[in-house]
């Protein structure tokens, strides 16, 4: 069964077609890789699924509801969580506070609960803290919990972002170039982490990546975009052998 | 979360509390007045801190809400014989409603545009007060009666000081608890990165409106108290300089932190008084002090907590708990 159905989606900025007529499906509990050269429309695609851009045409069905036109916060509440290509943490808050933000959409206390410290509010606060700590442990950064996000090295910040996304208890996790800027050993740890996340949380993952090698190691299916169009879709080894994909990545052989 | 407000430095806070209670008893009328003015500023700065410090929305017209509270109490008590207690309640409600109404269109803007719009809004309120009949025009409203409970009247400055002190304590309690809650965290997420907050499921517009409305409410409360303390109000008390001074109190002490904001409010009132012997030079010296503060302590005199290193969880890569599985 597919968790996400992207149906003939189009995104125009004035006359420029950033994404045109793309359809694909993300099956439940799969890792789907979305690849393509620079400017292929990967991040635009991503921003449409998460509600940051509104597509000019088409539908995006997420577990049965059309989410086109919904606010990002609303879509997160429906069970989607994302990371950003150029890490967007809450810089002057601690790592723990960062991760606690994930639980926002799963809790409900307002001003009365906060001021009166009702039993329900205290229970929620405890739960938020527990989940945040669990997620921190899971990605292996519990010892940084009290540090300010902005003072941490890049690789750790990436993990904070993933922990924060996991804390929303998503059905679908969207990772936007998680390997960007990581060194070899961090990259290996990331592959391991993505596989562990899929295994442990039974999650569906959509992964945008430049690093084709990384994608082929973790993805069950790959979708390739080029100039805003889908040019291939299928199993990793099939897709990477596809002449159109090779052409998009390294250019056409003129001989 | 642990509660550093109660555990750490509790001695310091108790000492401060005793000093605040003792001020009118051990000083003369002049210093009691200065302390009362400091109380308004604390209340105003705490309210503005919700907007600027917690939610990160730059508001340059905060004195508008102060004016709404003042005029509500002024008009209702002098012209309609309404009791002060009802008027302060209504003043707070009017200020909140106005805050929400002005917030709905403007809070969609990013911060620098918001600053300009609020600046204009503050001026509009002042000009309405200056040019309307029901606000008494440029001469304002006078003869505002002192609050009373039954036959007990808060006639003296000392009693009014204590009345304001109670309001300040209530405000500290409410705002501190709000700041350390799900709502307070949502504000901080928006302040830090609005897009990321939205991606985490925080409804940006809703929480910005909430911050704006609550901040306005405290501005309205302070305004009502100001009206009965002064017993006369006029539009010039609610101009841009007032907004700027309140903002200064928030930034000077340590933005986003209650103790810092209180310190800032006290300094904004106390420093010009303490430098009275320099006569015309005092505002200049005050300015120099501010510039030096911003150069050497850009996060304010009493900035937020430092980070901690936690080493309580040495097992990094295995683990996690089932509670997160959805």
CSV table of C-alpha atoms in Angstrom, one decimal, chain A residues 52 71-74 76-77 80 82 84 88-94 96-98 100-105 107-111 114-117 121 124-125 128-129 131 134-135 137-148 151 159 164-171 196 200-201, chain B residues 1-3 6 108 110 170 173-207 210 214 299 304-326:
chain,number,residue,atom,x,y,z
A,52,UNK,CA,6.3,24.8,2.1
A,71,UNK,CA,0.1,24.6,6.2
A,72,UNK,CA,3.3,22.8,7.0
A,73,UNK,CA,2.4,22.7,10.7
A,74,UNK,CA,-0.9,20.9,9.8
A,76,UNK,CA,3.4,17.7,10.4
A,77,UNK,CA,0.5,16.9,12.6
A,80,UNK,CA,5.2,13.9,8.3
A,82,UNK,CA,11.4,16.6,7.6
A,84,UNK,CA,16.5,20.7,6.0
A,88,UNK,CA,17.7,24.5,10.4
A,89,UNK,CA,18.0,24.0,14.1
A,90,UNK,CA,16.9,26.4,16.9
A,91,UNK,CA,20.4,27.8,17.4
A,92,UNK,CA,20.3,29.3,20.8
A,93,UNK,CA,18.3,26.6,22.4
A,94,UNK,CA,19.7,23.4,23.9
A,96,UNK,CA,17.1,18.8,24.3
A,97,UNK,CA,14.8,21.8,23.8
A,98,UNK,CA,15.3,21.4,20.0
A,100,UNK,CA,11.3,18.6,22.4
A,101,UNK,CA,9.8,20.7,19.6
A,102,UNK,CA,9.0,17.5,17.8
A,103,UNK,CA,6.4,16.6,20.4
A,104,UNK,CA,4.6,19.9,20.0
A,105,UNK,CA,2.1,18.5,17.5
A,107,UNK,CA,0.5,17.5,22.8
A,108,UNK,CA,-2.1,20.1,23.5
A,109,UNK,CA,-1.5,22.2,26.6
A,110,UNK,CA,-2.2,25.8,26.3
A,111,UNK,CA,-1.9,28.9,28.6
A,114,UNK,CA,1.0,26.3,31.7
A,115,UNK,CA,-0.1,28.8,34.4
A,116,UNK,CA,-2.0,26.4,36.6
A,117,UNK,CA,0.4,23.5,36.1
A,121,UNK,CA,0.0,19.4,31.8
A,124,UNK,CA,2.4,15.9,29.1
A,125,UNK,CA,5.6,17.7,30.0
A,128,UNK,CA,7.6,15.3,26.1
A,129,UNK,CA,10.9,15.0,28.0
A,131,UNK,CA,10.3,11.1,24.2
A,134,UNK,CA,14.6,8.5,23.9
A,135,UNK,CA,15.1,10.1,20.5
A,137,UNK,CA,19.6,8.2,22.8
A,138,UNK,CA,18.5,6.6,19.7
A,139,UNK,CA,20.6,8.8,17.4
A,140,UNK,CA,23.4,8.6,19.9
A,141,UNK,CA,23.7,12.2,21.0
A,142,UNK,CA,22.3,12.1,24.6
A,143,UNK,CA,25.5,13.5,26.0
A,144,UNK,CA,25.0,16.7,24.1
A,145,UNK,CA,21.5,17.2,25.4
A,146,UNK,CA,22.4,20.3,27.5
A,147,UNK,CA,24.6,22.0,24.8
A,148,UNK,CA,23.4,24.8,22.7
A,151,UNK,CA,27.9,25.3,19.3
A,159,UNK,CA,21.8,14.1,14.2
A,164,UNK,CA,13.9,16.3,16.3
A,165,UNK,CA,12.1,14.9,13.3
A,166,UNK,CA,11.8,11.4,15.0
A,167,UNK,CA,10.2,13.1,18.0
A,168,UNK,CA,7.2,14.1,16.0
A,169,UNK,CA,6.4,10.3,15.8
A,170,UNK,CA,6.1,10.5,12.0
A,171,UNK,CA,4.7,8.0,9.6
A,196,UNK,CA,18.2,1.5,12.1
A,200,UNK,CA,13.1,0.3,14.7
A,201,UNK,CA,10.3,2.7,14.0
B,1,UNK,CA,12.3,20.2,34.1
B,2,UNK,CA,13.9,21.4,37.3
B,3,UNK,CA,12.8,24.8,38.6
B,6,UNK,CA,12.8,28.2,43.2
B,108,UNK,CA,2.0,37.7,8.8
B,110,UNK,CA,8.5,39.3,8.8
B,170,UNK,CA,1.5,37.9,39.7
B,173,UNK,CA,4.5,34.1,38.3
B,174,UNK,CA,2.3,33.9,35.2
B,175,UNK,CA,5.0,34.9,32.7
B,176,UNK,CA,7.6,32.6,34.2
B,177,UNK,CA,5.3,29.6,34.0
B,178,UNK,CA,4.3,30.5,30.5
B,179,UNK,CA,7.9,30.8,29.5
B,180,UNK,CA,8.6,27.3,30.8
B,181,UNK,CA,5.8,25.5,29.1
B,182,UNK,CA,4.8,24.1,25.8
B,183,UNK,CA,3.5,27.5,24.8
B,184,UNK,CA,6.7,29.2,25.9
B,185,UNK,CA,8.8,26.8,24.0
B,186,UNK,CA,6.6,27.3,20.9
B,187,UNK,CA,7.4,31.0,21.1
B,188,UNK,CA,11.1,30.4,21.4
B,189,UNK,CA,11.0,28.0,18.4
B,190,UNK,CA,9.3,30.7,16.3
B,191,UNK,CA,11.9,33.2,17.5
B,192,UNK,CA,14.8,31.0,16.6
B,193,UNK,CA,13.6,29.8,13.2
B,194,UNK,CA,10.0,30.3,12.1
B,195,UNK,CA,10.2,27.8,9.2
B,196,UNK,CA,11.7,25.1,11.2
B,197,UNK,CA,9.1,25.7,13.9
B,198,UNK,CA,6.4,25.4,11.3
B,199,UNK,CA,8.0,22.1,10.1
B,200,UNK,CA,7.8,20.8,13.6
B,201,UNK,CA,4.1,21.4,13.7
B,202,UNK,CA,4.0,24.8,15.5
B,203,UNK,CA,1.3,27.0,14.1
B,204,UNK,CA,3.3,30.2,13.7
B,205,UNK,CA,0.5,32.7,13.3
B,206,UNK,CA,-1.5,31.3,16.2
B,207,UNK,CA,1.4,31.4,18.7
B,210,UNK,CA,-1.1,34.6,21.5
B,214,UNK,CA,-0.9,38.4,26.2
B,299,UNK,CA,23.2,39.8,25.3
B,304,UNK,CA,20.2,33.6,29.7
B,305,UNK,CA,21.6,30.5,31.2
B,306,UNK,CA,24.8,28.9,30.0
B,307,UNK,CA,24.9,25.5,28.4
B,308,UNK,CA,25.6,22.3,30.3
B,309,UNK,CA,27.5,19.2,29.4
B,310,UNK,CA,25.6,16.0,30.1
B,311,UNK,CA,27.5,12.8,30.5
B,312,UNK,CA,24.8,10.8,32.1
B,313,UNK,CA,24.3,8.6,29.1
B,314,UNK,CA,27.5,6.9,28.0
B,315,UNK,CA,25.9,4.3,25.8
B,316,UNK,CA,25.5,6.1,22.5
B,317,UNK,CA,24.4,4.0,19.6
B,318,UNK,CA,22.2,1.2,20.9
B,319,UNK,CA,18.8,1.8,22.5
B,320,UNK,CA,15.9,4.1,22.1
B,321,UNK,CA,12.6,3.1,23.4
B,322,UNK,CA,9.4,1.6,22.1
B,323,UNK,CA,7.4,4.6,23.3
B,324,UNK,CA,8.3,6.5,20.1
B,325,UNK,CA,6.9,3.9,17.7
B,326,UNK,CA,3.8,5.3,16.1
